[in-house]
Amino acid sequence: MSNFKLGLEFAQQQDQNDELKSFRTQFHMPKDNDGNELIYMTGNSLGLQPKITKDYINQELEDWANLGVEGHTEGKNPWLHYHEFLTETMAEIVGAKPLEVVVMNSLTANLHFMMVSFYKPTSKRYKILIEADAFPSDKYAVESQLRHHGYDDKDGLILWKAREGEELTNYEDLEHILKEQGDEIALIMIGGVNYYTGQFFDLKRIADLGHSHGCIVGFDCAHGAGNVKLNLHDSGADFAVWCSYKYLNSGPGSLSGAFVHERHAHNKDLNRFTGWWSHNKQTRFRMRDEFDQLPGAEGWQLSNPPILSMAAIRASLDVFKTAEFDRLCKKSKHLTGYFEFLLNELNNDDIKIITPSNPNERGCQLSIQVKNADKTLHNKLTEAGIITDWREPDVIRCAPVPLYNSYMDVYKFVERLKTILN
Ligand SMILES: *Cc1c(COP(=O)(O)O)cnc(C)c1O
């Protein structure tokens, strides 16, 4: 990674040599009021729109217009089984078997549905462990699960905290917590890539550790899906959830993915909330049958799915398929390494990257901590045509996304940042 160079020419060269450069033109790039393209570095929050998305959605609108209810079976892409069009590519992206993956509901809802099945507190073992700076929705969700089961959420929640003066959590501390309190912990629920620091956790290590203490282990991979190789199956995690509107470019509030490990696929004793879409597909429309559980992750579905959102996911997954996730991950490491190099070369004490410097412990997001929590820096970046996001208390999150960000984006970002800092 040390072959990075300063200067405009290097960035231009890298873009020229980029085998994925054509993908940028397949996305709508937001513009300022004068029609200039903005530098969009916030695909970690809302991914950009692929140009083909409109066609995919229009196809379904047309079938609805022309066929009405018959679109369920007679449409070009019959709605009845529409979610199945997504399964294979989605499974590939998160490193799972098709049986283990389903797209349904939205993210926090799925987290709750997973906890219905996998958070099974007893009087001795009822606590939930999360990382201290977990995404707020996840924290609220686990706290409410504790209360739902009659436990006090202060007593029942164990936080994996970074050490005093440090930003990143430490595995030794996790091991220590488990050694001390492992037999009281029912569930470990960690954000696979931390939304704030960008730290990509070793999912297998956490799952193995949790399992060795008898805990169930689940991950929220909202910041990981489409960003890093999650290898969910091999991690051994019991369950995982993620959204499709961040790195997966499927549009605001779009549907979520859920993973249930194969070893639970045929366990009909797992408690869960069910609906007609969790029922055997062959007999679903006889309507009067005794409930017959679908195997695998599909068995957690409740409702017939929203086709328009799924069409957007399908469009995005088709872009991923052509780009190839391996190639994206390779470019991601290089592009983010370049970004880190340029930021470090600024040598400015007002900013500090808190994301791990090891490329295997992060995705494309770098979190820049701003001295004295000076939010005006973020405002000035916005005025300079750069879209990033500010996260309280003191971080600017920036993600050069390999599908649509270029080396020139990164170069211009750091040049403008330099002007602002000086
Ligand atoms: C983005 C994100 C959410 C958002 O949840 P929604 O239910 O989609 O609103 C929740 N948790 C994590 C970790 C996230 O990154």
CSV table of C-alpha atoms and ligand atoms in Angstrom, one decimal:
chain,number,residue,atom,x,y,z
A,1,MET,CA,0.0,0.0,0.0
A,2,SER,CA,3.0,2.2,0.2
A,3,ASN,CA,3.1,2.9,-3.6
A,4,PHE,CA,0.6,5.8,-3.3
A,5,LYS,CA,1.7,9.2,-4.5
A,6,LEU,CA,0.7,12.7,-3.9
A,7,GLY,CA,-0.5,14.9,-6.7
A,8,LEU,CA,-3.3,15.1,-9.3
A,9,GLU,CA,-1.5,12.9,-11.9
A,10,PHE,CA,-1.5,9.8,-9.7
A,11,ALA,CA,-5.2,10.1,-9.1
A,12,GLN,CA,-5.9,10.5,-12.8
A,13,GLN,CA,-3.7,7.5,-13.6
A,14,GLN,CA,-5.4,5.3,-11.1
A,15,ASP,CA,-8.8,6.2,-12.5
A,16,GLN,CA,-7.6,5.4,-16.0
A,17,ASN,CA,-6.3,2.0,-14.9
A,18,ASP,CA,-9.4,1.2,-12.9
A,19,GLU,CA,-11.1,-1.9,-14.4
A,20,LEU,CA,-14.4,-0.8,-12.6
A,21,LYS,CA,-14.3,2.8,-13.8
A,22,SER,CA,-17.3,2.4,-16.1
A,23,PHE,CA,-19.6,1.6,-13.2
A,24,ARG,CA,-19.6,5.3,-12.1
A,25,THR,CA,-21.5,6.2,-15.2
A,26,GLN,CA,-24.2,3.7,-14.3
A,27,PHE,CA,-25.3,5.8,-11.2
A,28,HIS,CA,-27.0,9.1,-10.9
A,29,MET,CA,-24.5,11.5,-9.2
A,30,PRO,CA,-26.2,14.2,-7.2
A,31,LYS,CA,-25.4,17.8,-8.4
A,32,ASP,CA,-25.3,21.2,-6.8
A,33,ASN,CA,-27.7,24.1,-7.9
A,34,ASP,CA,-25.4,25.0,-10.8
A,35,GLY,CA,-25.4,21.5,-12.1
A,36,ASN,CA,-21.9,20.5,-10.9
A,37,GLU,CA,-21.5,17.0,-9.7
A,38,LEU,CA,-21.0,16.9,-5.9
A,39,ILE,CA,-18.4,14.7,-4.4
A,40,TYR,CA,-20.6,12.0,-2.8
A,41,MET,CA,-18.8,10.2,0.0
A,42,THR,CA,-21.8,9.0,2.0
A,43,GLY,CA,-22.8,5.7,0.4
A,44,ASN,CA,-22.4,4.3,4.0
A,45,SER,CA,-25.6,6.2,4.8
A,46,LEU,CA,-27.6,6.1,1.5
A,47,GLY,CA,-26.2,4.5,-1.6
A,48,LEU,CA,-26.7,6.2,-5.0
A,49,GLN,CA,-29.4,5.2,-7.5
A,50,PRO,CA,-28.4,2.9,-10.3
A,51,LYS,CA,-29.7,4.2,-13.6
A,52,ILE,CA,-31.4,0.9,-14.3
A,53,THR,CA,-33.5,1.0,-11.2
A,54,LYS,CA,-36.2,3.1,-12.8
A,55,ASP,CA,-36.6,0.4,-15.6
A,56,TYR,CA,-36.9,-2.4,-13.0
A,57,ILE,CA,-39.6,-0.5,-11.1
A,58,ASN,CA,-41.4,0.6,-14.3
A,59,GLN,CA,-41.6,-3.1,-15.4
A,60,GLU,CA,-43.6,-3.9,-12.2
A,61,LEU,CA,-45.7,-0.8,-12.5
A,62,GLU,CA,-46.5,-1.8,-16.1
A,63,ASP,CA,-47.4,-5.3,-15.1
A,64,TRP,CA,-49.6,-4.0,-12.4
A,65,ALA,CA,-51.3,-1.6,-14.8
A,66,ASN,CA,-51.8,-4.2,-17.5
A,67,LEU,CA,-52.5,-7.3,-15.4
A,68,GLY,CA,-53.8,-6.3,-12.1
A,69,VAL,CA,-53.9,-9.2,-9.7
A,70,GLU,CA,-52.8,-11.6,-12.5
A,71,GLY,CA,-49.3,-10.0,-12.2
A,72,HIS,CA,-48.7,-12.4,-9.3
A,73,THR,CA,-48.5,-15.3,-11.7
A,74,GLU,CA,-48.5,-13.8,-15.2
A,75,GLY,CA,-46.2,-10.9,-14.8
A,76,LYS,CA,-42.8,-10.9,-16.5
A,77,ASN,CA,-41.3,-11.5,-13.1
A,78,PRO,CA,-44.2,-13.2,-11.2
A,79,TRP,CA,-44.7,-11.4,-7.9
A,80,LEU,CA,-45.6,-14.5,-6.1
A,81,HIS,CA,-42.0,-15.6,-6.0
A,82,TYR,CA,-40.3,-12.3,-6.5
A,83,HIS,CA,-38.2,-12.4,-3.4
A,84,GLU,CA,-36.5,-15.6,-4.8
A,85,PHE,CA,-35.0,-13.5,-7.6
A,86,LEU,CA,-32.9,-11.8,-4.9
A,87,THR,CA,-31.8,-14.7,-2.8
A,88,GLU,CA,-28.9,-16.1,-4.7
A,89,THR,CA,-27.0,-12.8,-5.3
A,90,MET,CA,-27.7,-11.5,-1.8
A,91,ALA,CA,-26.5,-14.8,-0.3
A,92,GLU,CA,-23.3,-14.5,-2.3
A,93,ILE,CA,-22.7,-10.9,-1.2
A,94,VAL,CA,-23.0,-11.8,2.5
A,95,GLY,CA,-21.2,-15.1,2.2
A,96,ALA,CA,-24.1,-17.4,2.9
A,97,LYS,CA,-26.1,-20.3,1.4
A,98,PRO,CA,-29.3,-19.4,-0.3
A,99,LEU,CA,-31.2,-21.4,2.3
A,100,GLU,CA,-29.9,-19.1,4.9
A,101,VAL,CA,-30.9,-15.8,3.4
A,102,VAL,CA,-34.2,-13.9,2.8
A,103,VAL,CA,-35.1,-10.3,2.0
A,104,MET,CA,-38.1,-9.1,4.0
A,105,ASN,CA,-39.3,-6.2,6.2
A,106,SER,CA,-37.1,-3.4,7.3
A,107,LEU,CA,-34.0,-3.7,9.4
A,108,THR,CA,-35.0,-2.9,13.0
A,109,ALA,CA,-38.2,-5.0,12.5
A,110,ASN,CA,-36.0,-8.0,11.4
A,111,LEU,CA,-33.8,-7.5,14.3
A,112,HIS,CA,-36.8,-7.8,16.6
A,113,PHE,CA,-38.1,-10.9,14.7
A,114,MET,CA,-34.7,-12.5,15.0
A,115,MET,CA,-34.7,-11.8,18.7
A,116,VAL,CA,-38.2,-13.4,19.1
A,117,SER,CA,-36.5,-16.6,18.0
A,118,PHE,CA,-33.0,-16.2,19.3
A,119,TYR,CA,-33.3,-14.2,22.5
A,120,LYS,CA,-34.5,-16.8,25.0
A,121,PRO,CA,-33.8,-15.5,28.4
A,122,THR,CA,-33.9,-17.7,31.5
A,123,SER,CA,-33.7,-16.5,35.2
A,124,LYS,CA,-30.0,-17.3,35.2
A,125,ARG,CA,-29.1,-16.3,31.6
A,126,TYR,CA,-31.0,-13.3,30.4
A,127,LYS,CA,-28.5,-10.5,29.7
A,128,ILE,CA,-27.6,-9.1,26.3
A,129,LEU,CA,-24.2,-7.8,25.3
A,130,ILE,CA,-23.8,-5.1,22.7
A,131,GLU,CA,-20.9,-2.7,21.8
A,132,ALA,CA,-21.1,0.5,23.8
A,133,ASP,CA,-21.4,2.7,20.7
A,134,ALA,CA,-23.9,0.5,18.9
A,135,PHE,CA,-26.2,2.1,16.4
A,136,PRO,CA,-29.0,3.7,18.5
A,137,SER,CA,-31.8,1.7,16.8
A,138,ASP,CA,-30.1,-1.5,17.8
A,139,LYS,CA,-29.6,-0.4,21.4
A,140,TYR,CA,-33.2,0.7,21.7
A,141,ALA,CA,-34.3,-2.6,20.2
A,142,VAL,CA,-32.3,-4.8,22.6
A,143,GLU,CA,-33.4,-2.7,25.6
A,144,SER,CA,-37.0,-3.1,24.6
A,145,GLN,CA,-36.6,-6.8,24.3
A,146,LEU,CA,-35.2,-6.9,27.8
A,147,ARG,CA,-38.2,-5.0,29.1
A,148,HIS,CA,-40.6,-7.1,27.0
A,149,HIS,CA,-39.3,-10.2,28.8
A,150,GLY,CA,-39.7,-8.4,32.2
A,151,TYR,CA,-36.0,-7.5,32.8
A,152,ASP,CA,-34.6,-4.2,33.8
A,153,ASP,CA,-32.7,-2.8,30.8
A,154,LYS,CA,-30.0,-1.2,32.9
A,155,ASP,CA,-29.3,-4.5,34.7
A,156,GLY,CA,-29.7,-6.6,31.6
A,157,LEU,CA,-27.6,-4.7,29.1
A,158,ILE,CA,-23.8,-5.3,29.1
A,159,LEU,CA,-21.7,-2.9,27.1
A,160,TRP,CA,-18.5,-3.8,25.4
A,161,LYS,CA,-16.7,-0.5,25.7
A,162,ALA,CA,-13.5,1.0,24.3
A,163,ARG,CA,-10.8,1.6,26.9
A,164,GLU,CA,-10.4,5.1,28.4
A,165,GLY,CA,-8.8,7.3,25.9
A,166,GLU,CA,-9.3,4.8,23.0
A,167,GLU,CA,-11.9,4.7,20.3
A,168,LEU,CA,-11.9,1.1,19.2
A,169,THR,CA,-13.1,-1.9,21.2
A,170,ASN,CA,-10.6,-4.6,22.1
A,171,TYR,CA,-11.1,-8.3,21.9
A,172,GLU,CA,-9.3,-9.0,25.2
A,173,ASP,CA,-11.9,-6.9,26.9
A,174,LEU,CA,-14.7,-9.0,25.3
A,175,GLU,CA,-13.0,-12.2,26.4
A,176,HIS,CA,-12.8,-10.8,29.9
A,177,ILE,CA,-16.5,-9.8,30.0
A,178,LEU,CA,-17.4,-13.3,28.8
A,179,LYS,CA,-15.1,-15.0,31.4
A,180,GLU,CA,-16.7,-13.0,34.2
A,181,GLN,CA,-20.3,-12.9,33.0
A,182,GLY,CA,-20.6,-15.3,30.1
A,183,ASP,CA,-23.0,-17.7,31.9
A,184,GLU,CA,-25.5,-14.8,32.4
A,185,ILE,CA,-25.4,-13.6,28.8
A,186,ALA,CA,-28.2,-15.0,26.6
A,187,LEU,CA,-27.4,-13.0,23.5
A,188,ILE,CA,-24.4,-11.2,22.0
A,189,MET,CA,-25.6,-8.7,19.3
A,190,ILE,CA,-22.9,-6.7,17.7
A,191,GLY,CA,-22.8,-4.4,14.7
A,192,GLY,CA,-20.6,-6.3,12.2
A,193,VAL,CA,-19.0,-3.1,11.0
A,194,ASN,CA,-19.4,-0.4,13.6
A,195,TYR,CA,-21.3,2.6,12.1
A,196,TYR,CA,-19.3,5.2,14.0
A,197,THR,CA,-15.7,4.0,13.9
A,198,GLY,CA,-15.9,1.9,10.8
A,199,GLN,CA,-14.3,-1.0,12.6
A,200,PHE,CA,-15.0,-4.4,11.0
A,201,PHE,CA,-15.2,-7.0,13.6
A,202,ASP,CA,-13.9,-10.5,13.3
A,203,LEU,CA,-17.3,-12.2,13.2
A,204,LYS,CA,-16.0,-15.7,13.5
A,205,ARG,CA,-13.9,-14.9,16.5
A,206,ILE,CA,-16.8,-13.2,18.3
A,207,ALA,CA,-19.2,-16.1,17.3
A,208,ASP,CA,-16.8,-18.8,18.5
A,209,LEU,CA,-16.1,-16.9,21.7
A,210,GLY,CA,-19.8,-16.4,22.4
A,211,HIS,CA,-20.7,-20.0,21.6
A,212,SER,CA,-18.0,-21.3,23.8
A,213,HIS,CA,-19.8,-19.6,26.7
A,214,GLY,CA,-23.2,-20.8,25.6
A,215,CYS,CA,-24.4,-17.5,24.2
A,216,ILE,CA,-26.4,-17.0,21.0
A,217,VAL,CA,-24.6,-14.7,18.6
A,218,GLY,CA,-26.2,-12.3,16.1
A,219,PHE,CA,-24.8,-9.4,14.0
A,220,ASP,CA,-26.3,-6.3,12.5
A,221,CYS,CA,-24.4,-6.0,9.3
A,222,ALA,CA,-26.1,-2.8,7.9
A,223,HIS,CA,-22.6,-1.2,7.5
A,224,GLY,CA,-21.1,-4.4,6.2
A,225,ALA,CA,-23.4,-5.8,3.5
A,226,GLY,CA,-22.0,-4.8,0.1
A,227,ASN,CA,-19.0,-3.3,1.8
A,228,VAL,CA,-16.9,-6.1,3.2
A,229,LYS,CA,-16.7,-9.9,3.0
A,230,LEU,CA,-18.9,-11.0,5.8
A,231,ASN,CA,-18.7,-14.7,5.3
A,232,LEU,CA,-21.8,-15.2,7.4
A,233,HIS,CA,-22.0,-18.9,7.0
A,234,ASP,CA,-18.4,-19.6,8.0
A,235,SER,CA,-18.6,-17.1,10.8
A,236,GLY,CA,-21.0,-19.5,12.5
A,237,ALA,CA,-23.3,-16.7,13.7
A,238,ASP,CA,-26.8,-17.8,14.6
A,239,PHE,CA,-28.4,-14.9,12.8
A,240,ALA,CA,-27.7,-11.6,11.1
A,241,VAL,CA,-29.7,-8.7,9.6
A,242,TRP,CA,-28.7,-5.8,7.3
A,243,CYS,CA,-30.4,-3.1,5.3
A,244,SER,CA,-30.2,-2.7,1.5
A,245,TYR,CA,-30.2,1.1,1.2
A,246,LYS,CA,-26.6,1.8,2.3
A,247,TYR,CA,-23.9,0.0,0.3
A,248,LEU,CA,-26.6,-2.0,-1.5
A,249,ASN,CA,-28.0,1.1,-3.2
A,250,SER,CA,-31.7,0.0,-3.1
A,251,GLY,CA,-33.3,3.3,-2.2
A,252,PRO,CA,-34.4,5.1,1.0
A,253,GLY,CA,-35.9,2.8,3.6
A,254,SER,CA,-35.7,-0.2,1.3
A,255,LEU,CA,-36.0,-3.8,2.6
A,256,SER,CA,-33.7,-5.6,4.9
A,257,GLY,CA,-31.9,-8.9,4.6
A,258,ALA,CA,-31.9,-11.6,7.2
A,259,PHE,CA,-29.6,-14.6,7.7
A,260,VAL,CA,-30.3,-17.6,9.8
A,261,HIS,CA,-27.6,-20.2,10.0
A,262,GLU,CA,-28.2,-23.5,8.3
A,263,ARG,CA,-28.1,-25.4,11.6
A,264,HIS,CA,-31.4,-23.7,12.6
A,265,ALA,CA,-33.0,-24.2,9.1
A,266,HIS,CA,-35.2,-27.1,10.0
A,267,ASN,CA,-35.7,-26.5,13.7
A,268,LYS,CA,-39.5,-26.1,14.0
A,269,ASP,CA,-39.2,-25.7,17.8
A,270,LEU,CA,-37.7,-22.3,17.5
A,271,ASN,CA,-40.3,-19.9,18.6
A,272,ARG,CA,-41.2,-17.2,16.1
A,273,PHE,CA,-43.8,-14.9,14.8
A,274,THR,CA,-45.4,-16.3,11.7
A,275,GLY,CA,-47.7,-15.3,8.8
A,276,TRP,CA,-48.9,-16.8,5.6
A,277,TRP,CA,-45.5,-16.2,3.9
A,278,SER,CA,-43.8,-18.5,6.5
A,279,HIS,CA,-46.1,-21.3,5.4
A,280,ASN,CA,-45.3,-24.0,2.9
A,281,LYS,CA,-45.5,-22.5,-0.6
A,282,GLN,CA,-47.2,-25.6,-2.0
A,283,THR,CA,-50.2,-25.3,0.2
A,284,ARG,CA,-50.2,-21.5,1.1
A,285,PHE,CA,-53.2,-20.7,-1.0
A,286,ARG,CA,-55.4,-23.5,0.2
A,287,MET,CA,-55.9,-21.0,3.0
A,288,ARG,CA,-57.3,-23.4,5.6
A,289,ASP,CA,-54.4,-25.7,6.2
A,290,GLU,CA,-52.7,-26.2,9.5
A,291,PHE,CA,-49.6,-24.1,9.7
A,292,ASP,CA,-46.7,-25.8,7.9
A,293,GLN,CA,-43.4,-24.1,8.5
A,294,LEU,CA,-41.1,-23.3,5.5
A,295,PRO,CA,-37.5,-24.4,6.1
A,296,GLY,CA,-34.6,-21.9,6.2
A,297,ALA,CA,-34.6,-18.1,6.5
A,298,GLU,CA,-37.8,-17.9,4.3
A,299,GLY,CA,-39.7,-19.4,7.1
A,300,TRP,CA,-39.3,-16.1,9.0
A,301,GLN,CA,-41.3,-14.1,6.4
A,302,LEU,CA,-44.7,-12.9,7.4
A,303,SER,CA,-46.2,-10.9,4.6
A,304,ASN,CA,-46.4,-10.9,0.8
A,305,PRO,CA,-43.5,-8.6,-0.1
A,306,PRO,CA,-43.5,-5.0,-1.5
A,307,ILE,CA,-42.6,-5.6,-5.1
A,308,LEU,CA,-41.6,-2.1,-6.0
A,309,SER,CA,-38.9,-2.0,-3.3
A,310,MET,CA,-37.8,-5.5,-4.3
A,311,ALA,CA,-37.5,-4.3,-7.9
A,312,ALA,CA,-35.0,-1.7,-6.8
A,313,ILE,CA,-33.0,-4.3,-4.8
A,314,ARG,CA,-33.0,-6.5,-7.9
A,315,ALA,CA,-31.6,-3.7,-10.0
A,316,SER,CA,-28.9,-3.1,-7.5
A,317,LEU,CA,-28.0,-6.7,-7.1
A,318,ASP,CA,-27.7,-7.0,-10.9
A,319,VAL,CA,-25.1,-4.2,-10.9
A,320,PHE,CA,-23.2,-6.0,-8.1
A,321,LYS,CA,-23.3,-9.2,-10.1
A,322,THR,CA,-21.7,-7.6,-13.2
A,323,ALA,CA,-19.1,-5.7,-11.1
A,324,GLU,CA,-18.2,-8.8,-9.1
A,325,PHE,CA,-17.9,-8.5,-5.4
A,326,ASP,CA,-14.3,-9.7,-5.3
A,327,ARG,CA,-13.2,-6.9,-7.7
A,328,LEU,CA,-15.2,-4.4,-5.7
A,329,CYS,CA,-13.5,-5.4,-2.4
A,330,LYS,CA,-10.1,-5.2,-4.1
A,331,LYS,CA,-10.7,-1.7,-5.4
A,332,SER,CA,-12.2,-0.7,-2.1
A,333,LYS,CA,-9.1,-1.6,-0.1
A,334,HIS,CA,-6.9,0.3,-2.6
A,335,LEU,CA,-9.1,3.4,-2.8
A,336,THR,CA,-9.6,3.6,0.9
A,337,GLY,CA,-5.8,3.1,1.4
A,338,TYR,CA,-5.2,6.0,-0.9
A,339,PHE,CA,-7.7,8.1,1.0
A,340,GLU,CA,-6.0,7.3,4.3
A,341,PHE,CA,-2.6,8.0,2.8
A,342,LEU,CA,-3.6,11.5,1.6
A,343,LEU,CA,-5.3,12.3,4.9
A,344,ASN,CA,-2.2,11.3,6.8
A,345,GLU,CA,0.0,13.4,4.5
A,346,LEU,CA,-2.0,16.4,5.6
A,347,ASN,CA,-0.3,16.0,9.0
A,348,ASN,CA,-2.9,18.1,10.7
A,349,ASP,CA,-3.6,17.8,14.4
A,350,ASP,CA,-7.2,19.0,14.1
A,351,ILE,CA,-8.2,15.7,12.5
A,352,LYS,CA,-7.6,12.1,13.3
A,353,ILE,CA,-8.7,8.9,11.6
A,354,ILE,CA,-10.2,6.6,14.2
A,355,THR,CA,-11.0,3.7,11.9
A,356,PRO,CA,-8.5,0.8,12.1
A,357,SER,CA,-5.5,1.2,9.8
A,358,ASN,CA,-5.5,-2.5,9.1
A,359,PRO,CA,-7.4,-2.9,5.8
A,360,ASN,CA,-8.8,-6.2,7.0
A,361,GLU,CA,-10.4,-4.5,10.0
A,362,ARG,CA,-12.4,-2.0,8.0
A,363,GLY,CA,-14.4,-1.5,4.8
A,364,CYS,CA,-14.4,1.7,2.7
A,365,GLN,CA,-15.5,4.0,5.5
A,366,LEU,CA,-13.0,6.2,7.3
A,367,SER,CA,-14.2,8.1,10.3
A,368,ILE,CA,-12.4,11.4,10.9
A,369,GLN,CA,-12.5,12.6,14.4
A,370,VAL,CA,-12.5,16.4,14.6
A,371,LYS,CA,-10.6,18.2,17.4
A,372,ASN,CA,-12.9,19.9,19.9
A,373,ALA,CA,-15.9,18.5,18.1
A,374,ASP,CA,-15.8,21.4,15.7
A,375,LYS,CA,-18.8,20.8,13.6
A,376,THR,CA,-18.1,23.9,11.4
A,377,LEU,CA,-15.5,21.7,9.5
A,378,HIS,CA,-18.3,19.5,8.3
A,379,ASN,CA,-20.4,22.5,7.3
A,380,LYS,CA,-17.5,23.9,5.3
A,381,LEU,CA,-17.0,20.6,3.5
A,382,THR,CA,-20.7,20.7,2.5
A,383,GLU,CA,-20.3,24.3,1.3
A,384,ALA,CA,-17.3,23.0,-0.8
A,385,GLY,CA,-19.5,20.5,-2.6
A,386,ILE,CA,-18.6,17.4,-0.5
A,387,ILE,CA,-21.3,15.2,0.9
A,388,THR,CA,-20.2,13.4,4.1
A,389,ASP,CA,-22.0,12.9,7.3
A,390,TRP,CA,-21.5,14.2,10.8
A,391,ARG,CA,-22.1,11.9,13.7
A,392,GLU,CA,-22.2,13.1,17.2
A,393,PRO,CA,-20.1,13.7,19.2
A,394,ASP,CA,-17.2,14.5,16.9
A,395,VAL,CA,-16.9,12.4,13.8
A,396,ILE,CA,-17.1,13.0,10.0
A,397,ARG,CA,-17.8,9.7,8.2
A,398,CYS,CA,-16.6,9.4,4.7
A,399,ALA,CA,-16.9,6.4,2.4
A,400,PRO,CA,-15.3,6.2,-1.0
A,401,VAL,CA,-17.5,3.5,-2.5
A,402,PRO,CA,-15.7,1.4,-5.1
A,403,LEU,CA,-18.8,1.2,-7.4
A,404,TYR,CA,-19.1,4.9,-8.1
A,405,ASN,CA,-16.4,6.8,-6.3
A,406,SER,CA,-13.2,7.6,-8.2
A,407,TYR,CA,-9.6,8.3,-7.2
A,408,MET,CA,-10.3,11.9,-8.3
A,409,ASP,CA,-13.1,12.2,-5.8
A,410,VAL,CA,-10.8,11.2,-3.1
A,411,TYR,CA,-8.1,13.6,-4.4
A,412,LYS,CA,-10.5,16.5,-4.6
A,413,PHE,CA,-11.9,15.8,-1.2
A,414,VAL,CA,-8.5,16.0,0.5
A,415,GLU,CA,-7.5,19.1,-1.5
A,416,ARG,CA,-10.6,20.9,-0.4
A,417,LEU,CA,-10.2,19.7,3.1
A,418,LYS,CA,-6.6,21.0,3.1
A,419,THR,CA,-7.8,24.4,2.0
A,420,ILE,CA,-10.4,24.5,4.7
A,421,LEU,CA,-8.0,23.4,7.5
A,422,ASN,CA,-5.5,26.0,6.5
B,1,LIG,C1,-28.7,2.0,9.3
B,1,LIG,C2,-28.8,1.2,10.5
B,1,LIG,C3,-30.0,1.0,11.1
B,1,LIG,C4,-31.3,1.6,10.6
B,1,LIG,O1,-32.4,0.8,10.9
B,1,LIG,P1,-33.8,0.9,10.0
B,1,LIG,O2,-34.6,-0.1,10.7
B,1,LIG,O3,-33.4,0.5,8.6
B,1,LIG,O4,-34.3,2.3,10.1
B,1,LIG,C5,-30.1,0.2,12.3
B,1,LIG,N1,-29.0,-0.4,12.7
B,1,LIG,C6,-27.7,-0.2,12.1
B,1,LIG,C7,-26.5,-0.9,12.7
B,1,LIG,C8,-27.6,0.6,11.0
B,1,LIG,O5,-26.4,0.7,10.4
